CSV table of C-alpha atoms and ligand atoms in Angstrom, one decimal:
chain,number,residue,atom,x,y,z
A,1,MET,CA,-203.1,-53.8,-258.5
A,2,SER,CA,-202.0,-50.3,-259.3
A,3,ARG,CA,-203.7,-47.5,-261.2
A,4,ILE,CA,-200.8,-45.3,-262.4
A,5,VAL,CA,-201.5,-41.7,-263.6
A,6,THR,CA,-198.4,-40.1,-264.9
A,7,VAL,CA,-198.7,-36.4,-264.0
A,8,GLY,CA,-197.0,-33.4,-265.5
A,9,ALA,CA,-197.0,-30.4,-263.2
A,10,ALA,CA,-196.6,-27.6,-265.7
A,11,GLN,CA,-195.2,-24.7,-263.7
A,12,MET,CA,-195.4,-21.4,-265.6
A,13,GLY,CA,-192.9,-18.6,-265.2
A,14,PRO,CA,-194.0,-14.9,-265.1
A,15,ILE,CA,-196.6,-13.6,-267.5
A,16,GLN,CA,-196.2,-9.8,-268.1
A,17,ARG,CA,-199.1,-7.5,-268.7
A,18,ALA,CA,-198.1,-7.1,-272.4
A,19,ASP,CA,-197.8,-10.9,-273.0
A,20,SER,CA,-200.6,-11.9,-275.3
A,21,ARG,CA,-202.8,-15.0,-274.8
A,22,PRO,CA,-201.4,-16.6,-278.0
A,23,GLN,CA,-197.9,-16.2,-276.6
A,24,VAL,CA,-198.9,-17.8,-273.3
A,25,VAL,CA,-200.8,-20.6,-275.1
A,26,ARG,CA,-197.7,-21.3,-277.1
A,27,ARG,CA,-195.7,-21.8,-273.8
A,28,MET,CA,-198.5,-24.0,-272.5
A,29,LEU,CA,-198.4,-26.1,-275.7
A,30,GLU,CA,-194.7,-26.5,-275.4
A,31,LEU,CA,-195.1,-27.9,-271.9
A,32,MET,CA,-197.9,-30.2,-273.1
A,33,ARG,CA,-195.7,-31.5,-275.9
A,34,GLU,CA,-192.9,-32.2,-273.3
A,35,ALA,CA,-195.5,-34.0,-271.1
A,36,ALA,CA,-196.5,-36.2,-274.1
A,37,ALA,CA,-192.8,-37.0,-274.6
A,38,HIS,CA,-192.8,-38.2,-271.0
A,39,ARG,CA,-196.0,-40.2,-271.6
A,40,CYS,CA,-198.0,-38.1,-269.2
A,41,ASP,CA,-201.7,-38.8,-268.8
A,42,LEU,CA,-202.4,-35.4,-267.3
A,43,VAL,CA,-200.9,-31.9,-267.3
A,44,VAL,CA,-201.7,-29.5,-264.5
A,45,PHE,CA,-201.4,-25.7,-265.2
A,46,PRO,CA,-201.5,-22.9,-262.6
A,47,GLU,CA,-204.3,-20.6,-261.4
A,48,LEU,CA,-205.1,-17.7,-263.9
A,49,THR,CA,-202.8,-19.3,-266.4
A,50,LEU,CA,-203.6,-17.1,-269.3
A,51,THR,CA,-202.7,-13.6,-268.0
A,52,THR,CA,-200.5,-11.8,-265.5
A,53,PHE,CA,-201.9,-11.8,-262.0
A,54,PHE,CA,-204.0,-8.7,-262.5
A,55,PRO,CA,-205.5,-8.5,-259.0
A,56,ARG,CA,-202.2,-6.8,-258.0
A,57,TRP,CA,-203.6,-3.6,-259.5
A,58,TRP,CA,-206.4,-1.2,-258.6
A,59,MET,CA,-208.6,-0.7,-261.7
A,60,GLU,CA,-211.8,1.2,-261.9
A,61,ASP,CA,-212.9,0.9,-265.5
A,62,GLN,CA,-214.7,-2.5,-265.9
A,63,VAL,CA,-213.6,-2.6,-269.5
A,64,ASP,CA,-210.0,-2.7,-268.3
A,65,ILE,CA,-210.9,-5.4,-265.7
A,66,ASP,CA,-212.9,-7.5,-268.1
A,67,ALA,CA,-209.9,-7.5,-270.6
A,68,PHE,CA,-208.3,-10.1,-268.3
A,69,PHE,CA,-211.4,-12.4,-268.4
A,70,GLU,CA,-212.5,-15.2,-270.9
A,71,ARG,CA,-216.0,-14.9,-272.3
A,72,SER,CA,-216.0,-18.3,-273.8
A,73,MET,CA,-214.1,-21.5,-273.1
A,74,PRO,CA,-212.6,-22.7,-275.4
A,75,SER,CA,-212.0,-19.4,-277.1
A,76,ASN,CA,-210.1,-18.9,-280.4
A,77,ASP,CA,-206.9,-18.4,-278.3
A,78,THR,CA,-207.4,-21.4,-276.1
A,79,ALA,CA,-208.9,-23.9,-278.6
A,80,PRO,CA,-205.4,-25.1,-279.5
A,81,LEU,CA,-205.0,-26.5,-276.0
A,82,PHE,CA,-208.1,-28.6,-276.3
A,83,GLU,CA,-207.1,-29.8,-279.8
A,84,ALA,CA,-203.6,-30.7,-278.5
A,85,ALA,CA,-205.1,-32.6,-275.6
A,86,ALA,CA,-207.2,-34.7,-277.9
A,87,ARG,CA,-204.4,-35.2,-280.4
A,88,LEU,CA,-201.8,-36.1,-277.8
A,89,GLY,CA,-204.3,-38.1,-275.7
A,90,ILE,CA,-203.5,-36.0,-272.6
A,91,GLY,CA,-206.0,-34.7,-270.0
A,92,PHE,CA,-205.3,-31.2,-268.5
A,93,SER,CA,-206.5,-28.7,-266.0
A,94,PHE,CA,-205.8,-25.0,-266.0
A,95,GLY,CA,-207.1,-21.8,-264.3
A,96,TYR,CA,-208.5,-18.7,-265.9
A,97,ALA,CA,-210.7,-15.7,-265.2
A,98,GLU,CA,-214.2,-16.5,-266.2
A,99,LEU,CA,-216.8,-13.9,-267.3
A,100,THR,CA,-220.1,-15.7,-267.7
A,101,PRO,CA,-222.8,-14.8,-270.3
A,102,GLU,CA,-224.8,-13.5,-267.3
A,103,GLY,CA,-221.9,-11.1,-266.5
A,104,ARG,CA,-220.6,-12.9,-263.4
A,105,HIS,CA,-216.9,-13.0,-262.7
A,106,PHE,CA,-215.1,-16.1,-261.2
A,107,ASN,CA,-211.6,-17.3,-260.6
A,108,THR,CA,-212.2,-20.7,-262.4
A,109,ALA,CA,-210.4,-24.0,-263.0
A,110,LEU,CA,-211.3,-26.6,-265.6
A,111,LEU,CA,-210.6,-30.3,-265.9
A,112,VAL,CA,-210.4,-31.6,-269.4
A,113,ASP,CA,-210.1,-35.3,-270.3
A,114,LYS,CA,-207.9,-37.1,-272.9
A,115,THR,CA,-210.5,-36.5,-275.6
A,116,GLY,CA,-210.5,-32.8,-275.0
A,117,ARG,CA,-213.9,-32.9,-273.3
A,118,GLN,CA,-214.6,-30.6,-270.3
A,119,VAL,CA,-215.2,-33.0,-267.3
A,120,GLY,CA,-215.2,-30.6,-264.4
A,121,LYS,CA,-215.3,-26.9,-263.5
A,122,TYR,CA,-214.6,-25.3,-260.1
A,123,ARG,CA,-214.9,-21.6,-259.1
A,124,LYS,CA,-212.6,-20.4,-256.3
A,125,ILE,CA,-214.3,-20.1,-252.9
A,126,HIS,CA,-211.6,-18.7,-250.6
A,127,LEU,CA,-210.8,-15.3,-252.1
A,128,PRO,CA,-207.9,-13.7,-250.2
A,129,GLY,CA,-206.9,-10.1,-250.0
A,130,HIS,CA,-209.2,-7.1,-249.9
A,131,ALA,CA,-212.0,-5.3,-251.9
A,132,ARG,CA,-211.0,-1.6,-251.5
A,133,HIS,CA,-208.0,0.3,-252.8
A,134,GLU,CA,-205.3,0.1,-250.1
A,135,PRO,CA,-202.5,2.4,-251.4
A,136,TRP,CA,-200.3,1.7,-248.4
A,137,ARG,CA,-199.5,-1.7,-249.9
A,138,ALA,CA,-196.5,-2.2,-252.3
A,139,PHE,CA,-199.1,-3.9,-254.5
A,140,GLN,CA,-202.8,-4.8,-254.2
A,141,HIS,CA,-204.4,-8.2,-253.8
A,142,LEU,CA,-207.9,-7.4,-255.1
A,143,GLU,CA,-209.4,-10.9,-255.6
A,144,LYS,CA,-212.4,-9.9,-253.4
A,145,ARG,CA,-213.1,-7.0,-255.8
A,146,TYR,CA,-212.7,-8.7,-259.1
A,147,PHE,CA,-214.2,-12.1,-258.4
A,148,GLU,CA,-217.3,-13.4,-256.8
A,149,VAL,CA,-217.1,-16.3,-254.4
A,150,GLY,CA,-217.6,-19.6,-256.3
A,151,ASP,CA,-221.2,-20.7,-256.7
A,152,ARG,CA,-220.6,-24.4,-256.3
A,153,SER,CA,-218.7,-26.4,-253.6
A,154,TRP,CA,-215.7,-28.5,-254.3
A,155,GLY,CA,-216.5,-31.3,-256.7
A,156,VAL,CA,-214.8,-34.7,-257.4
A,157,TRP,CA,-215.2,-36.2,-260.9
A,158,PRO,CA,-214.5,-39.7,-262.3
A,159,ALA,CA,-211.6,-39.2,-264.7
A,160,LEU,CA,-208.3,-40.8,-265.6
A,161,GLY,CA,-209.3,-44.0,-263.9
A,162,GLY,CA,-209.9,-42.4,-260.5
A,163,HIS,CA,-211.6,-39.6,-258.6
A,164,ILE,CA,-210.1,-36.2,-259.4
A,165,GLY,CA,-210.9,-33.0,-257.6
A,166,MET,CA,-209.8,-29.3,-257.9
A,167,MET,CA,-209.2,-26.3,-255.7
A,168,ILE,CA,-207.5,-23.0,-256.4
A,169,CYS,CA,-204.6,-21.3,-254.6
A,170,ASN,CA,-205.8,-19.8,-251.3
A,171,ASP,CA,-208.2,-22.8,-250.9
A,172,ARG,CA,-205.1,-24.9,-250.2
A,173,ARG,CA,-204.6,-23.1,-246.9
A,174,TRP,CA,-208.0,-24.1,-245.5
A,175,PRO,CA,-208.4,-27.7,-244.3
A,176,GLU,CA,-212.1,-27.6,-245.2
A,177,SER,CA,-211.3,-27.5,-248.9
A,178,TYR,CA,-209.4,-30.9,-248.7
A,179,ARG,CA,-211.9,-32.5,-246.4
A,180,MET,CA,-214.9,-31.6,-248.6
A,181,MET,CA,-213.2,-33.6,-251.3
A,182,GLY,CA,-211.9,-36.3,-248.9
A,183,LEU,CA,-215.6,-36.9,-248.0
A,184,GLN,CA,-216.2,-37.6,-251.8
A,185,SER,CA,-213.3,-40.2,-251.9
A,186,VAL,CA,-211.0,-37.9,-253.8
A,187,GLU,CA,-207.8,-39.6,-254.9
A,188,MET,CA,-206.0,-36.7,-256.6
A,189,ILE,CA,-206.5,-33.0,-256.0
A,190,LEU,CA,-205.3,-30.6,-258.7
A,191,LEU,CA,-204.6,-27.0,-257.7
A,192,GLY,CA,-202.8,-24.0,-259.2
A,193,TYR,CA,-201.5,-20.9,-257.3
A,194,ASN,CA,-200.2,-17.4,-257.8
A,195,THR,CA,-198.5,-16.6,-254.4
A,196,PRO,CA,-196.6,-13.3,-254.0
A,197,ARG,CA,-193.5,-13.6,-251.9
A,198,HIS,CA,-194.5,-10.6,-249.9
A,199,ASN,CA,-197.7,-10.3,-248.0
A,200,PRO,CA,-198.1,-6.6,-247.0
A,201,PRO,CA,-200.3,-7.2,-243.9
A,202,ALA,CA,-197.8,-9.8,-242.6
A,203,PRO,CA,-194.3,-9.2,-243.9
A,204,ASP,CA,-192.9,-11.5,-241.1
A,205,HIS,CA,-194.4,-14.4,-243.0
A,206,ASP,CA,-192.5,-13.7,-246.2
A,207,ARG,CA,-189.5,-15.8,-245.3
A,208,LEU,CA,-191.8,-18.8,-244.8
A,209,GLY,CA,-193.6,-18.6,-248.2
A,210,GLU,CA,-192.3,-21.9,-249.6
A,211,PHE,CA,-192.6,-23.7,-246.2
A,212,HIS,CA,-196.2,-22.7,-245.7
A,213,ASN,CA,-196.9,-23.7,-249.3
A,214,GLN,CA,-195.6,-27.2,-248.7
A,215,LEU,CA,-197.0,-27.5,-245.2
A,216,VAL,CA,-200.6,-27.1,-246.2
A,217,MET,CA,-200.5,-29.3,-249.3
A,218,GLN,CA,-198.6,-32.1,-247.6
A,219,ALA,CA,-201.0,-32.0,-244.6
A,220,GLY,CA,-204.0,-31.9,-246.9
A,221,ALA,CA,-202.7,-34.9,-248.8
A,222,TYR,CA,-201.9,-37.0,-245.8
A,223,GLN,CA,-205.1,-36.1,-243.8
A,224,ASN,CA,-207.4,-37.1,-246.7
A,225,GLY,CA,-205.4,-40.0,-248.2
A,226,THR,CA,-205.1,-38.2,-251.5
A,227,TRP,CA,-202.5,-37.1,-254.1
A,228,VAL,CA,-202.0,-33.3,-254.3
A,229,VAL,CA,-200.6,-31.6,-257.4
A,230,GLY,CA,-199.8,-28.0,-256.7
A,231,VAL,CA,-198.6,-25.8,-259.6
A,232,ALA,CA,-197.3,-22.3,-259.5
A,233,LYS,CA,-197.3,-19.4,-261.8
A,234,CYS,CA,-194.1,-17.8,-260.4
A,235,GLY,CA,-191.1,-15.5,-260.9
A,236,VAL,CA,-191.2,-11.7,-261.2
A,237,GLU,CA,-194.3,-10.5,-262.9
A,238,GLU,CA,-194.5,-6.7,-263.3
A,239,GLY,CA,-192.0,-6.3,-260.5
A,240,CYS,CA,-193.8,-8.6,-258.1
A,241,GLU,CA,-192.1,-11.8,-257.2
A,242,MET,CA,-194.3,-14.9,-256.8
A,243,ILE,CA,-193.0,-18.2,-255.3
A,244,GLY,CA,-192.5,-21.4,-257.3
A,245,GLY,CA,-192.2,-24.7,-255.6
A,246,SER,CA,-194.7,-26.6,-257.7
A,247,SER,CA,-195.0,-30.0,-256.1
A,248,ILE,CA,-196.4,-33.5,-256.6
A,249,ILE,CA,-197.3,-34.9,-253.2
A,250,ALA,CA,-198.3,-38.5,-252.4
A,251,PRO,CA,-201.0,-39.6,-250.0
A,252,THR,CA,-198.2,-40.4,-247.6
A,253,GLY,CA,-197.6,-36.7,-247.3
A,254,GLU,CA,-194.2,-37.0,-249.1
A,255,VAL,CA,-193.2,-34.6,-251.9
A,256,ILE,CA,-192.2,-36.9,-254.8
A,257,GLY,CA,-191.5,-34.2,-257.4
A,258,GLN,CA,-190.8,-30.5,-257.1
A,259,ALA,CA,-189.8,-27.7,-259.5
A,260,LEU,CA,-186.3,-26.2,-259.1
A,261,THR,CA,-186.7,-23.0,-261.1
A,262,GLN,CA,-189.0,-20.0,-261.2
A,263,GLY,CA,-189.8,-20.4,-264.9
A,264,ASP,CA,-191.7,-22.7,-267.2
A,265,GLU,CA,-190.8,-26.2,-265.9
A,266,LEU,CA,-192.4,-29.6,-266.2
A,267,VAL,CA,-192.2,-31.8,-263.1
A,268,VAL,CA,-193.2,-35.4,-264.0
A,269,ALA,CA,-194.1,-38.2,-261.6
A,270,ARG,CA,-195.9,-41.6,-261.8
A,271,CYS,CA,-198.7,-41.5,-259.3
A,272,ASP,CA,-200.4,-44.8,-258.2
A,273,LEU,CA,-203.9,-43.9,-257.2
A,274,ASP,CA,-204.0,-47.2,-255.2
A,275,LEU,CA,-201.5,-45.7,-252.8
A,276,THR,CA,-204.5,-43.9,-251.3
A,277,LYS,CA,-206.2,-47.1,-250.1
A,278,SER,CA,-204.1,-47.9,-247.0
A,279,TYR,CA,-204.8,-44.4,-245.6
A,280,LYS,CA,-208.5,-44.3,-246.5
A,281,GLU,CA,-209.0,-47.8,-245.1
A,282,SER,CA,-207.0,-47.3,-241.8
A,283,ILE,CA,-205.9,-44.2,-240.1
A,284,PHE,CA,-208.3,-42.0,-242.2
A,285,ASN,CA,-211.2,-44.3,-242.5
A,286,PHE,CA,-213.7,-41.5,-242.1
A,287,ALA,CA,-216.8,-43.7,-241.6
A,288,MET,CA,-215.1,-45.5,-238.8
A,289,HIS,CA,-213.3,-42.6,-237.0
A,290,ARG,CA,-214.9,-39.3,-237.6
A,291,GLN,CA,-217.4,-37.8,-235.1
A,292,PRO,CA,-219.3,-35.1,-236.9
A,293,GLU,CA,-221.7,-34.7,-234.0
A,294,HIS,CA,-218.8,-32.8,-232.3
A,295,TYR,CA,-217.9,-30.7,-235.4
A,296,GLY,CA,-220.8,-28.2,-235.3
A,297,ARG,CA,-218.6,-25.1,-234.9
A,298,ILE,CA,-216.8,-25.9,-238.2
A,299,VAL,CA,-220.1,-25.2,-240.2
A,300,GLY,CA,-221.9,-23.2,-237.6
A,301,GLN,CA,-219.4,-20.3,-237.1
A,302,ARG,CA,-217.6,-18.0,-239.6
A,303,GLY,CA,-215.2,-16.4,-237.1
A,304,ALA,CA,-213.7,-17.6,-233.8
A,305,VAL,CA,-215.6,-17.0,-230.5
A,306,ALA,CA,-213.4,-17.0,-227.4
A,307,PRO,CA,-214.8,-18.7,-224.2
A,308,GLU,CA,-216.2,-16.4,-221.5
A,309,GLY,CA,-213.9,-16.5,-218.4
A,310,GLY,CA,-214.5,-19.4,-216.2
A,311,SER,CA,-212.6,-22.7,-215.6
A,312,ALA,CA,-211.2,-25.0,-218.3
A,313,ASP,CA,-213.8,-27.7,-217.8
B,1,LIG,N1,-202.7,-16.1,-253.5
B,1,LIG,C1,-202.2,-16.2,-252.2
B,1,LIG,C2,-202.3,-17.6,-251.6
B,1,LIG,O1,-203.1,-17.9,-250.8
B,1,LIG,C3,-201.5,-15.0,-250.3
B,1,LIG,C4,-202.7,-15.2,-251.2
B,1,LIG,C5,-200.4,-14.2,-250.7
B,1,LIG,C6,-201.4,-15.7,-249.1
B,1,LIG,C7,-199.3,-14.1,-249.9
B,1,LIG,C8,-200.3,-15.6,-248.3
B,1,LIG,C9,-199.3,-14.8,-248.7
B,1,LIG,O2,-201.4,-18.4,-251.9
B,1,LIG,C10,-203.9,-16.4,-254.0
B,1,LIG,N2,-204.0,-16.1,-255.3
B,1,LIG,O3,-204.8,-16.9,-253.4
């Protein structure tokens, strides 16, 4: 028995500050049409798909900041995506900056089914970077200033014949994100990312950008017996290079599809959700092997606490 979901990882090249939402949506629709031609069931778009990665700039006027946010979803600009999904019979997920009616700001991702109905919503929990202006940096990374921490934990939704979950960008570097969905029997995790090549506080990491990107997604896939679809917005945006490497990763931990460019590029793979079973029922049979009574620090502590002197045992 196999439950095949044909996935299109829809990598987006750079979006410049002057690029309008209609221009970006046209690019997304082109990728969706290409996915339909490849008989995809699902198209996955990156984090903050609709605009340039604006947290790279220090802004003080909330009007300027809110210009990057969506007040409604779908909006006039994004409605064509939902209509195309229903017309083509393709589910999709994408990330955007959400401004709620109550005035709250989130880095959000949506899961939309083949009928164009919103199935799931996730708001980014791990916000990297900093909240204050740090002019020493070549560019800012102000997600802690512009977004609130998500107000709901990672969800898993029945969709496309399986259990689908979402996370966003920096979440992928934290094993807790995967495990929270692994404990909900997730079979495919969708995630988008905008990852600058250069990380000002740790420039020695720059040469390892693609390696760390793959490392964390492959580990998360294998350790939770799930597919992982990681999709980049990449290339040089406003002078800032962001890494590509969009990947479709099997529960084996193997990369079975990967983008080759730093532009708009569709990576297609047939993903059998039943490949997850042998991992979930053996090496990562959580009910049989996990020992939560010894995991207290993982939830009880925020930061690390080193041992007081003394011997090892
Ligand atoms: N971006 C980055 C990410 O976690 C980052 C933050 C930049 C981490 C550079 C490491 C190096 O991929 C987002 N948007 O979370």
